[in-house]
Structure formats: C-alpha cells, structure tokens
Amino acid sequence: MDWRDAPWLEVRRRGSNPNVVSLNPDVSTQEAGQLSLGPAQVPLQTWNRLLEANLFGLRGDHPHVSGRVLLSFYMRRVANNAFNEPIRVHSRQAEVEATTNLAYLLGLDWKLASQYREIAAREAARQQLKKAINDPVWGRIVGNSADLRGQITLAEARVARLEEQIKAFRVVPEYENLKNRADEIARRIRSLSNQDVADKRNLEDIEAAIREEKDVDVRYLEPVYQELGVILPGQVRQRYEDVRLFHESIIRNRRRYLSEEAAAIRERLAARKNERERLGSEQAQVLRQLNEGGALEALTTLQRVYAEEQASLDALQNRLAAAQTLESSARQIAAMRLELEDRMTADLEERQAIISEATLLFDQFAKELYGEERGGYLAINAGRSSLKISPRIDSDDSRGIGNMAIFCFDLTVAVVAHRHGRGPDFIVHDSHLFDGVDDRQLRAALELANYVAVTEDMQYIATINSDDLDKAINRGYDPDGKLLRTRLTDAYSDGGLFGFRF
C-alpha cells in the first residue's frame, strides 16, 4: 500500500501470532522523525495507532473515536451486517458510537456528540435501579429518601453528642481506686444509716420506759389496817419502810441506767451524723472527680461507639444518595438531554457550511444514480439520545435503493473526510452492496465511483461477481483500465483457493 513518506509499505500479519504485525519498511519510526529502510515487527496496538494517525489524523487522546470503527465505514463487512443501514457498521453497534465517529469524519463536534454516551450510561443505570426498586430486599437496604433523612438527623445528633463527650473527656489517674473508694463510702453511709435506725428505735423505747417508771406509794396500808381495827406494830411499819426505801433505790438505779443508756445512744447518733457528713463531703469530692473524667478504657469504649455511629451515619448517607439518584435521575437525565440537545443544535447551526457540503454531495450522487425525479437528502440534527444522521433517497424502500443510499452515503463521507484531511484516499465496497440493484443503477454506480475517484484523487475498490459486472457492461459500462485482471480459479491443475481444492 502507499504510505506517507514511503514509496510503498508491505504489511503482514499471521494467524499464528495475530498480536504482531510485520512492516517493511518500519514506518513506526516516523513518529521520531526517522524512517527505517528495513523490516520490523511491531505490536498490533502500534499498528492501530499508526493507522489512526496516518489515515485519519487522530493523534493524542480521542476517546470514543476509534480508527478501527472509522475504517469499518470504508470497508463494510457483510458478516457484521454492515449493509443493513447506512450509519451502522455492525448490527449491535450503538447509534451514539456510530454517529460520534461519523461526526469526526464529517467535521462536526464529535466530542459534543460523544456526550450522549454518558447520558445513555446513566439511563441504563436508572433502568436497572428502577427494576430493583420492586425488590422488597432492595427496599429494605436502600429505602426512601424521606425516611432516610429522618434517620440521618437522629444519627447526626448522636454523632455530635459523642463527639462533644470525647472532646470533654479527661482521663483520671487511679480511676479504679477512686471508683472503689466511692463504692466503699456509699456502703459505709448505708451501714451508718441502718445503725441509726436501730439506735433511734432503742432510744424511743428507753425514753418511754423512763416516763412510765414511778415510785411505789405504801402509805395507804396503815389507814386501811386501822379501819379494819388492826394496829400494826412498829416493827412491821419499819419493814414496810425498808421495803419502800429499797424499791425507791431500785427505781433510781433503773432510771439512772436508762438515762445513761439513752445518753450513750444519743452520743452514737451524733457521732454517726458527724461521720456521715464527713463521708458525704468525701463522697462528693470523689464523685466530682469521677464525673469530670474516666478511665482510659472508658475513653476507648467511647471512641469505639463514636466510630460505629459515624459508620452508621455514612451508610445512611450513601443509602440516601442512592435513593435520591433513583428518585431524581429521571429529571436529571431529561434536563441533561435537553441541555445537550440545545448545545448540539447550536453547534450544528454554526457548522451549517459543513453540513451543506455533505448534503449537496449526497443529493448530487443520488441524482447521478436515479436522475432528477428522485432526490436524496442527508438530514443531520440533534436528537434526544444521539446525534441524528439520516441519509435517504426518495423511493419505495426497496432493498436495491436502500443499498444505493449506503453507497451514496459512504462516498459522501469519504469525499468530505478526504478533502479536509480526516480520512484516507480510498474506499472499498463488497459485492453484497449491489445485491438487488437494478442493472442501470449498477452501471451508474460504477461510473459515479470512477468519476469521484478521478476528480477527488481517490481510489475506489469494488469486489464484484463477474455476472454482475456483465450486467453493467451490457448496460454500457466500460471496464477497460479499471479491472484488476488477477483471478482466483480452480480450473487448472495448480488451481485452488487458500490451499483448498474443489
């Protein structure tokens, strides 16, 4: 093949080692300003980069524009169903991918056209989330935004409270000793209170006994005996007096004992009161120290709880983001589409001259095939999901006319790209493109391709069956000087095709 800065270039690639390409000469050194005269083997990626740079002028980063895809518009393959419609080169090719690469060849803003891919990706993600929302498990995992906002508010309050506690926390030395002392003081105060209860009950009993204790009056005995006519002798009266004195002595001793016991109880009560006051002051001091801080273990536990609450808050916020994405994604995607459509429309208006060039070429080629009675148009406009490129020839939608629309479109793209240095100077069509095409249009197509190749300094290659070529010749087509005489045949003893005999 012809190659820039080289008289010719031989390219080989073996099926046994498809990731290596043999070049003769080594044109990969052109990037460094050199040209090697000998052969070389380069990785397939290097060869792809050379094709992109030398055939399509693609250098540096060019996301979503690929030399392999671009080359597919110049060499359509029937195995990929590339002849089904003009703008796609294989059946499962996304429209946004096809139009992005075509926008580059036509001189439109391909970077703007490629932004439809981002919207398409977001739409696909939204559809997946929309399907998942009907799953009850998903609903429990994510939930709705209203409930999650309430949970997040409570979680934020808990996190803030724990954060303040950690900031104000002070590690108290010998925290466990202070805690044990506080417990011991509390037990001692309870014991003193219990002792007070018993002593107060005893004191009440003693005071009651003291009030009830009375002297025995025996003076009434002698008048009673006198009334009975009994005169007590002096000795008897003396014995009664001795008994009375003895009894008074017992009462005095009992009263003194009870009074001394009551006084002892009062002293114990007063002593315990003083001890409780002292213990109360000490307990207040210990508790104040404990309230001002805590042990290192307590701080560690507090920090662990804070980390758990923070993780829970983060999870809730992620769930809220997912729920909001689902709830608002439809509006956001619609807004993005509208904005991109407006920007695309404005850009197309600015590039109207480029669009007019392609449209006029397509119409010219269509009229060369079908005459003035059938016009062709190439509509380029901003769509909702991609840049819309619609080549069409007025017809009854027959297969042959549809194939000729592809023929005219490919010629248009190749000519425009070649004129402005964005494409190579050749285009290849397979015989399948001419299936169902009327003999007259077949002749006209071959003559048009020859005219375009000559006037635009390009090369047009068509692989065509000999019987189809005969149809064009019968309609007046002259193949002289255009036919490659090489033949593949199995008619001779040394014939065959790729090593197979028939």
Coordinates of C-alpha atoms in Angstrom, one line a residue:
M1 CA 0.0 0.0 0.0
D2 CA 1.0 3.6 -0.5
W3 CA 2.2 5.3 2.7
R4 CA 3.2 8.8 3.7
D5 CA 7.0 9.4 3.3
A6 CA 7.4 5.8 2.0
P7 CA 7.2 4.7 -1.7
W8 CA 5.3 1.6 -0.6
L9 CA 4.5 -0.4 2.5
E10 CA 4.2 -4.1 2.9
V11 CA 2.1 -5.3 5.9
R12 CA 1.9 -8.9 7.0
R13 CA 0.0 -10.5 9.9
R14 CA 0.0 -14.2 10.7
G15 CA -2.9 -16.1 12.3
S16 CA -0.4 -18.0 14.5
N17 CA 0.7 -14.7 16.1
P18 CA -2.1 -12.2 15.5
N19 CA -0.9 -9.6 18.0
V20 CA 2.3 -8.9 16.0
V21 CA 2.3 -7.0 12.7
S22 CA 5.3 -7.2 10.2
L23 CA 6.1 -3.9 8.5
N24 CA 8.5 -3.4 5.6
P25 CA 9.9 -0.7 5.9
D26 CA 9.5 0.1 9.6
V27 CA 7.2 3.2 9.4
S28 CA 6.7 3.2 13.1
T29 CA 9.9 5.2 13.4
Q30 CA 8.3 8.1 11.6
E31 CA 6.9 9.4 14.8
A32 CA 10.5 10.0 15.9
G33 CA 11.3 11.8 12.6
Q34 CA 13.1 8.7 11.2
L35 CA 12.3 6.2 8.5
S36 CA 13.9 2.7 8.8
L37 CA 14.6 1.0 5.4
G38 CA 14.4 -2.5 6.9
P39 CA 11.5 -4.6 8.1
A40 CA 10.3 -4.7 11.7
Q41 CA 7.7 -6.4 13.8
V42 CA 5.5 -4.1 15.9
P43 CA 2.7 -4.8 18.4
L44 CA -0.8 -4.7 17.0
Q45 CA -1.5 -1.7 19.2
T46 CA 1.3 0.2 17.5
W47 CA -0.1 -0.6 14.0
N48 CA -3.6 0.6 15.1
R49 CA -2.1 3.8 16.3
L50 CA -0.2 4.3 13.0
L51 CA -3.4 3.7 11.1
E52 CA -5.3 6.3 13.2
A53 CA -2.5 8.9 12.8
N54 CA -1.8 8.4 9.1
L55 CA -5.2 7.5 7.7
F56 CA -7.4 9.7 9.9
G57 CA -5.2 12.3 11.5
L58 CA -6.0 11.0 15.0
R59 CA -3.3 11.9 17.5
G60 CA -3.2 12.2 21.2
D61 CA -6.4 11.3 23.2
H62 CA -9.5 10.8 21.2
P63 CA -12.0 9.0 23.5
H64 CA -14.9 7.3 21.7
V65 CA -13.4 7.8 18.3
S66 CA -11.6 4.7 17.1
G67 CA -9.5 4.1 13.9
R68 CA -11.0 0.5 13.7
V69 CA -14.5 1.9 13.7
L70 CA -13.7 4.6 11.2
L71 CA -12.0 2.1 8.9
S72 CA -15.2 0.0 9.1
F73 CA -17.1 2.7 7.3
Y74 CA -14.5 2.5 4.5
M75 CA -14.6 -1.3 4.3
R76 CA -18.0 -2.6 5.3
R77 CA -18.3 -6.3 6.2
V78 CA -21.4 -8.3 5.3
A79 CA -20.5 -10.7 8.2
N80 CA -21.2 -7.8 10.6
N81 CA -24.5 -6.9 8.9
A82 CA -22.9 -3.6 7.8
F83 CA -25.2 -3.3 4.8
N84 CA -28.4 -3.2 6.8
E85 CA -28.4 0.6 7.3
P86 CA -26.0 3.5 6.4
I87 CA -24.9 4.8 9.8
R88 CA -24.1 1.4 11.4
V89 CA -21.3 -0.9 10.5
H90 CA -22.5 -3.8 12.7
S91 CA -25.9 -4.8 13.9
R92 CA -25.3 -4.3 17.6
Q93 CA -23.4 -1.0 17.3
A94 CA -24.9 1.7 19.4
E95 CA -26.2 4.7 17.5
V96 CA -24.3 7.1 19.7
E97 CA -21.0 5.3 18.9
A98 CA -21.7 5.3 15.2
T99 CA -22.7 8.9 15.0
T100 CA -19.7 10.0 17.1
N101 CA -17.3 8.5 14.7
L102 CA -19.3 9.8 11.7
A103 CA -19.3 13.3 13.3
Y104 CA -15.5 13.2 13.2
L105 CA -15.3 12.2 9.6
L106 CA -17.9 14.9 8.6
G107 CA -16.1 17.6 10.6
L108 CA -18.8 18.0 13.3
D109 CA -18.1 18.4 17.0
W110 CA -17.5 14.7 17.8
K111 CA -16.7 15.5 21.5
L112 CA -20.1 17.0 21.9
A113 CA -21.7 14.1 20.1
S114 CA -19.9 11.6 22.4
Q115 CA -21.5 13.2 25.5
Y116 CA -24.7 11.3 24.6
R117 CA -22.8 8.2 25.8
E118 CA -22.8 9.5 29.3
I119 CA -26.5 10.1 29.3
A120 CA -27.1 6.7 27.8
A121 CA -25.0 5.1 30.6
R122 CA -26.9 7.0 33.3
E123 CA -30.2 6.0 31.7
A124 CA -29.1 2.3 31.7
A125 CA -28.2 2.6 35.4
R126 CA -31.5 4.2 36.1
Q127 CA -33.4 1.4 34.4
Q128 CA -31.5 -1.1 36.5
L129 CA -32.3 0.7 39.7
K130 CA -35.9 1.1 38.6
K131 CA -36.1 -2.7 38.2
A132 CA -34.5 -3.2 41.6
I133 CA -37.0 -0.9 43.4
N134 CA -39.7 -3.6 43.1
D135 CA -37.5 -6.0 45.0
P136 CA -38.5 -5.9 48.7
V137 CA -35.0 -6.7 49.8
W138 CA -33.7 -3.6 47.9
G139 CA -36.4 -1.5 49.6
R140 CA -35.1 -2.5 53.0
I141 CA -31.5 -2.0 52.0
V142 CA -32.0 1.5 50.5
G143 CA -35.4 2.8 51.5
N144 CA -36.9 6.1 50.5
S145 CA -35.4 9.5 50.9
A146 CA -38.0 10.9 53.4
D147 CA -37.4 8.1 55.9
L148 CA -33.6 8.2 55.5
R149 CA -33.5 12.0 56.1
G150 CA -35.2 11.5 59.5
Q151 CA -32.8 8.7 60.4
I152 CA -29.8 10.7 59.3
T153 CA -30.9 13.7 61.5
L154 CA -31.0 11.4 64.6
A155 CA -27.7 9.8 63.7
E156 CA -26.1 13.2 63.2
A157 CA -27.3 14.2 66.7
R158 CA -25.9 11.0 68.3
V159 CA -22.5 11.5 66.5
A160 CA -22.4 15.2 67.6
R161 CA -23.2 14.3 71.2
L162 CA -20.5 11.6 71.3
E163 CA -18.0 13.9 69.7
E164 CA -18.6 16.5 72.4
Q165 CA -18.2 13.9 75.1
I166 CA -14.9 12.7 73.6
K167 CA -13.6 16.3 73.4
A168 CA -14.6 17.0 77.0
F169 CA -13.3 13.6 78.3
R170 CA -10.4 13.7 80.8
V171 CA -8.6 10.5 81.8
V172 CA -8.5 10.4 85.6
P173 CA -5.4 8.8 87.2
E174 CA -6.2 5.8 89.5
Y175 CA -9.8 5.9 88.2
E176 CA -10.5 2.4 89.6
N177 CA -9.2 3.3 93.1
L178 CA -11.5 6.3 93.2
K179 CA -14.4 4.3 92.0
N180 CA -13.7 1.6 94.7
R181 CA -13.4 4.3 97.3
A182 CA -16.8 5.8 96.2
D183 CA -18.4 2.4 96.5
E184 CA -16.9 1.9 99.9
I185 CA -18.1 5.3 101.1
A186 CA -21.6 4.5 99.8
R187 CA -21.6 1.2 101.7
R188 CA -20.4 2.9 104.9
I189 CA -23.1 5.6 104.7
R190 CA -25.8 2.9 104.3
S191 CA -24.4 1.0 107.3
L192 CA -24.4 4.1 109.5
S193 CA -28.0 4.8 108.4
N194 CA -29.0 1.3 109.3
Q195 CA -27.4 1.6 112.7
D196 CA -29.2 4.9 113.3
V197 CA -32.5 3.3 112.7
A198 CA -31.8 0.6 115.4
D199 CA -30.5 3.1 117.9
K200 CA -33.4 5.5 117.4
R201 CA -35.8 2.7 118.0
N202 CA -34.0 1.7 121.2
L203 CA -33.9 5.4 122.3
E204 CA -37.6 5.7 121.8
D205 CA -38.2 2.6 124.0
I206 CA -35.8 3.8 126.7
E207 CA -37.5 7.2 126.9
A208 CA -40.9 5.6 127.1
A209 CA -39.7 3.3 129.9
I210 CA -38.3 6.3 131.8
R211 CA -41.6 8.1 131.5
E212 CA -43.5 5.1 132.8
E213 CA -41.2 4.4 135.7
K214 CA -43.0 5.6 139.1
D215 CA -42.3 5.3 142.9
V216 CA -44.5 2.7 144.9
D217 CA -46.7 4.5 147.5
V218 CA -47.4 2.2 150.5
R219 CA -48.7 4.9 152.8
Y220 CA -52.3 3.7 152.2
L221 CA -51.6 0.4 154.0
E222 CA -51.7 1.7 157.6
P223 CA -55.0 3.6 157.2
V224 CA -56.5 0.5 155.7
Y225 CA -55.4 -1.6 158.6
Q226 CA -56.7 1.0 161.2
E227 CA -60.1 0.9 159.6
L228 CA -60.0 -2.8 159.9
G229 CA -59.2 -2.4 163.6
V230 CA -55.7 -3.8 163.2
I231 CA -52.9 -1.9 164.7
L232 CA -49.6 -2.6 163.0
P233 CA -46.8 -2.8 165.4
G234 CA -43.8 -0.6 164.9
Q235 CA -41.6 -3.4 163.7
V236 CA -44.0 -4.1 160.8
R237 CA -44.1 -0.5 159.9
Q238 CA -40.3 -0.4 159.9
R239 CA -40.2 -3.3 157.5
Y240 CA -42.6 -1.6 155.1
E241 CA -40.4 1.5 155.2
D242 CA -37.3 -0.6 154.5
V243 CA -39.1 -2.2 151.5
R244 CA -40.2 1.2 150.3
L245 CA -36.7 2.6 150.5
F246 CA -35.3 -0.5 148.8
H247 CA -37.9 -0.2 146.0
E248 CA -37.1 3.5 145.5
S249 CA -33.4 2.6 145.3
I250 CA -34.1 0.1 142.6
I251 CA -36.2 2.7 140.6
R252 CA -33.5 5.3 140.9
N253 CA -30.9 2.9 139.7
R254 CA -33.1 1.8 136.8
R255 CA -33.7 5.4 135.9
R256 CA -30.0 6.2 136.0
Y257 CA -29.2 3.2 133.9
L258 CA -31.8 4.1 131.3
S259 CA -30.7 7.7 131.3
E260 CA -27.1 6.7 130.8
E261 CA -28.1 4.2 128.0
A262 CA -30.1 7.0 126.3
A263 CA -27.2 9.4 126.6
A264 CA -24.9 6.8 125.0
I265 CA -27.3 6.3 122.2
R266 CA -27.5 10.0 121.6
E267 CA -23.8 10.2 121.5
R268 CA -23.6 7.4 119.0
L269 CA -26.2 9.1 116.8
A270 CA -24.3 12.4 117.0
A271 CA -21.0 10.6 116.2
R272 CA -22.5 8.8 113.2
K273 CA -24.1 12.0 112.0
N274 CA -20.7 13.7 112.0
E275 CA -19.2 10.7 110.3
R276 CA -21.9 10.8 107.6
E277 CA -21.3 14.4 107.0
R278 CA -17.6 13.8 106.6
L279 CA -18.2 10.8 104.4
G280 CA -20.7 12.8 102.4
S281 CA -18.1 15.5 101.7
E282 CA -15.5 12.9 100.7
Q283 CA -18.0 11.1 98.5
A284 CA -19.0 14.4 96.8
Q285 CA -15.3 15.1 96.0
V286 CA -14.7 11.6 94.7
L287 CA -17.8 11.7 92.5
R288 CA -16.9 15.1 91.2
Q289 CA -13.5 13.7 90.1
L290 CA -15.2 10.7 88.5
N291 CA -17.8 12.9 86.7
E292 CA -15.0 15.1 85.3
G293 CA -13.3 12.2 83.6
G294 CA -12.9 8.5 83.4
A295 CA -10.6 5.6 82.8
L296 CA -8.7 5.1 79.6
E297 CA -10.8 2.1 78.9
A298 CA -13.9 4.2 79.1
L299 CA -12.4 6.7 76.6
T300 CA -11.6 3.8 74.3
T301 CA -15.1 2.4 74.5
L302 CA -16.5 5.9 73.9
Q303 CA -14.3 6.3 70.8
R304 CA -15.4 2.8 69.5
V305 CA -19.0 3.8 69.9
Y306 CA -18.4 7.0 68.1
A307 CA -16.7 5.2 65.2
E308 CA -19.7 2.8 64.9
E309 CA -22.2 5.7 64.9
Q310 CA -20.1 7.5 62.3
A311 CA -20.1 4.4 60.1
S312 CA -23.8 4.0 60.5
L313 CA -24.3 7.7 59.5
D314 CA -22.1 7.2 56.4
A315 CA -24.1 4.2 55.4
L316 CA -27.4 6.1 55.8
Q317 CA -26.0 9.0 53.7
N318 CA -24.9 6.5 51.0
R319 CA -28.4 5.0 51.1
L320 CA -29.9 8.4 50.8
A321 CA -27.7 9.2 47.8
A322 CA -28.8 6.0 46.1
A323 CA -32.5 6.7 46.8
Q324 CA -32.1 10.3 45.6
T325 CA -30.3 9.1 42.5
L326 CA -33.2 6.9 41.7
E327 CA -35.9 9.4 42.5
S328 CA -34.3 12.4 40.8
S329 CA -32.4 10.6 38.0
A330 CA -35.2 10.8 35.5
R331 CA -35.5 14.6 35.9
Q332 CA -31.7 15.0 35.8
I333 CA -31.4 12.8 32.7
A334 CA -34.2 14.7 31.0
A335 CA -32.5 18.0 31.9
M336 CA -29.2 16.8 30.6
R337 CA -30.7 15.6 27.4
L338 CA -32.4 18.9 26.8
E339 CA -29.3 20.9 27.6
L340 CA -27.1 18.7 25.3
E341 CA -29.8 18.8 22.5
D342 CA -29.7 22.6 22.7
R343 CA -25.9 22.7 22.6
M344 CA -25.8 20.2 19.7
T345 CA -28.4 22.3 17.8
A346 CA -26.5 25.5 18.3
D347 CA -23.2 23.8 17.2
L348 CA -24.9 22.4 14.1
E349 CA -26.1 25.8 13.2
E350 CA -22.6 27.2 13.5
R351 CA -21.3 24.3 11.2
Q352 CA -24.0 24.7 8.6
A353 CA -21.5 25.2 5.8
I354 CA -20.0 21.7 6.6
I355 CA -23.5 20.2 6.7
S356 CA -24.4 21.9 3.4
E357 CA -21.3 20.5 1.7
A358 CA -22.2 16.9 2.7
T359 CA -25.9 17.3 1.9
L360 CA -25.3 18.7 -1.5
L361 CA -22.8 15.9 -2.3
F362 CA -25.2 13.2 -1.2
D363 CA -28.0 14.8 -3.3
Q364 CA -25.7 15.0 -6.3
F365 CA -24.7 11.4 -6.0
A366 CA -28.3 10.3 -5.7
K367 CA -29.3 12.2 -8.8
E368 CA -26.4 10.7 -10.7
L369 CA -28.0 7.3 -10.0
Y370 CA -31.7 8.0 -10.3
G371 CA -32.0 11.2 -12.2
E372 CA -33.7 14.4 -11.2
E373 CA -37.0 12.6 -10.4
R374 CA -35.6 11.1 -7.2
G375 CA -33.9 13.4 -4.8
G376 CA -31.7 12.5 -2.0
Y377 CA -31.3 14.2 1.3
L378 CA -28.9 14.0 4.2
A379 CA -30.5 15.2 7.4
I380 CA -28.3 16.0 10.4
N381 CA -29.9 17.2 13.6
A382 CA -29.6 16.9 17.4
G383 CA -31.7 14.0 18.8
R384 CA -32.7 13.1 22.3
S385 CA -30.4 10.1 22.6
S386 CA -27.7 10.8 19.9
L387 CA -26.7 12.9 17.0
K388 CA -29.1 12.0 14.2
I389 CA -27.7 11.4 10.7
S390 CA -30.3 10.2 8.2
P391 CA -29.3 9.6 4.6
R392 CA -32.2 8.8 2.4
I393 CA -33.2 8.5 -1.3
D394 CA -36.9 9.1 -2.3
S395 CA -38.1 5.6 -3.2
D396 CA -40.4 2.8 -2.4
D397 CA -38.0 1.5 0.2
S398 CA -36.8 -1.4 -1.9
R399 CA -33.6 -3.2 -0.9
G400 CA -31.7 -2.1 -4.0
I401 CA -32.4 1.6 -3.4
G402 CA -31.6 1.2 0.3
N403 CA -28.2 -0.3 -0.7
M404 CA -27.6 2.7 -3.1
A405 CA -28.4 5.0 -0.2
I406 CA -25.5 3.3 1.7
F407 CA -23.3 3.7 -1.5
C408 CA -24.0 7.4 -1.8
F409 CA -23.6 8.0 1.9
D410 CA -20.2 6.2 2.0
L411 CA -19.0 8.2 -1.0
T412 CA -20.1 11.4 0.7
V413 CA -18.4 10.7 4.0
A414 CA -15.2 9.5 2.2
V415 CA -15.0 12.6 0.0
V416 CA -15.7 15.1 2.8
A417 CA -13.2 13.5 5.1
H418 CA -10.5 13.3 2.4
R419 CA -11.0 16.9 1.4
H420 CA -10.3 18.1 4.9
G421 CA -7.6 15.6 5.9
R422 CA -9.6 13.5 8.2
G423 CA -9.8 10.3 6.1
P424 CA -7.8 8.2 3.7
D425 CA -7.9 8.4 -0.1
F426 CA -9.7 5.0 -0.7
I427 CA -13.0 3.3 -0.1
V428 CA -13.8 -0.4 -0.6
H429 CA -17.3 -1.9 -1.3
D430 CA -18.2 -5.6 -1.3
S431 CA -20.4 -7.2 -4.0
H432 CA -23.2 -7.6 -1.4
L433 CA -23.8 -3.9 -1.6
F434 CA -25.0 -4.3 -5.2
D435 CA -27.5 -7.2 -4.4
G436 CA -30.9 -6.3 -5.7
V437 CA -29.7 -3.2 -7.5
D438 CA -31.1 -2.6 -11.0
D439 CA -28.7 -3.1 -13.9
R440 CA -28.9 0.6 -14.9
Q441 CA -28.2 1.8 -11.3
L442 CA -25.3 -0.7 -11.1
R443 CA -23.7 0.8 -14.2
A444 CA -24.4 4.3 -12.9
A445 CA -22.9 3.5 -9.5
L446 CA -19.6 2.1 -11.0
E447 CA -19.3 5.1 -13.3
L448 CA -20.0 7.5 -10.4
A449 CA -17.4 5.8 -8.3
N450 CA -14.9 6.1 -11.1
Y451 CA -15.8 9.8 -11.6
V452 CA -15.4 10.5 -7.8
A453 CA -12.1 8.7 -7.7
V454 CA -10.6 10.7 -10.6
T455 CA -11.9 14.1 -9.6
E456 CA -11.1 13.7 -5.9
D457 CA -7.8 11.9 -6.4
M458 CA -9.0 8.8 -4.6
Q459 CA -9.1 5.1 -5.2
Y460 CA -12.4 3.1 -5.3
I461 CA -12.3 -0.7 -5.0
A462 CA -15.3 -2.9 -5.6
T463 CA -15.2 -6.7 -5.2
I464 CA -17.9 -7.8 -7.7
N465 CA -19.1 -11.0 -9.1
S466 CA -18.4 -11.5 -12.9
D467 CA -22.0 -12.0 -13.7
D468 CA -23.0 -8.7 -12.0
L469 CA -20.2 -7.0 -13.9
D470 CA -21.5 -8.4 -17.1
K471 CA -24.9 -6.8 -16.3
A472 CA -23.3 -3.4 -16.0
I473 CA -21.2 -4.0 -19.2
N474 CA -24.4 -4.9 -21.1
R475 CA -25.8 -1.5 -19.9
G476 CA -22.9 0.3 -21.4
Y477 CA -20.2 0.3 -18.7
D478 CA -16.7 0.2 -20.0
P479 CA -14.3 -1.6 -17.5
D480 CA -11.1 -1.0 -19.6
G481 CA -8.3 0.3 -17.4
K482 CA -10.3 -0.3 -14.2
L483 CA -10.4 -4.1 -13.9
L484 CA -7.9 -6.0 -11.9
R485 CA -7.0 -9.0 -14.0
T486 CA -5.9 -11.2 -11.1
R487 CA -8.2 -14.3 -10.9
L488 CA -8.7 -17.0 -8.3
T489 CA -9.7 -20.2 -10.1
D490 CA -9.8 -23.9 -9.6
A491 CA -10.0 -24.7 -13.3
Y492 CA -6.3 -25.8 -13.7
S493 CA -4.2 -28.5 -12.1
D494 CA -2.4 -25.9 -9.9
G495 CA -5.6 -24.1 -9.0
G496 CA -7.3 -23.8 -5.7
L497 CA -8.3 -21.3 -3.1
F498 CA -6.3 -20.7 0.0
G499 CA -4.8 -24.2 -0.4
F500 CA -8.1 -25.9 -0.8
R501 CA -9.0 -27.9 -4.0
F502 CA -12.6 -28.1 -5.2

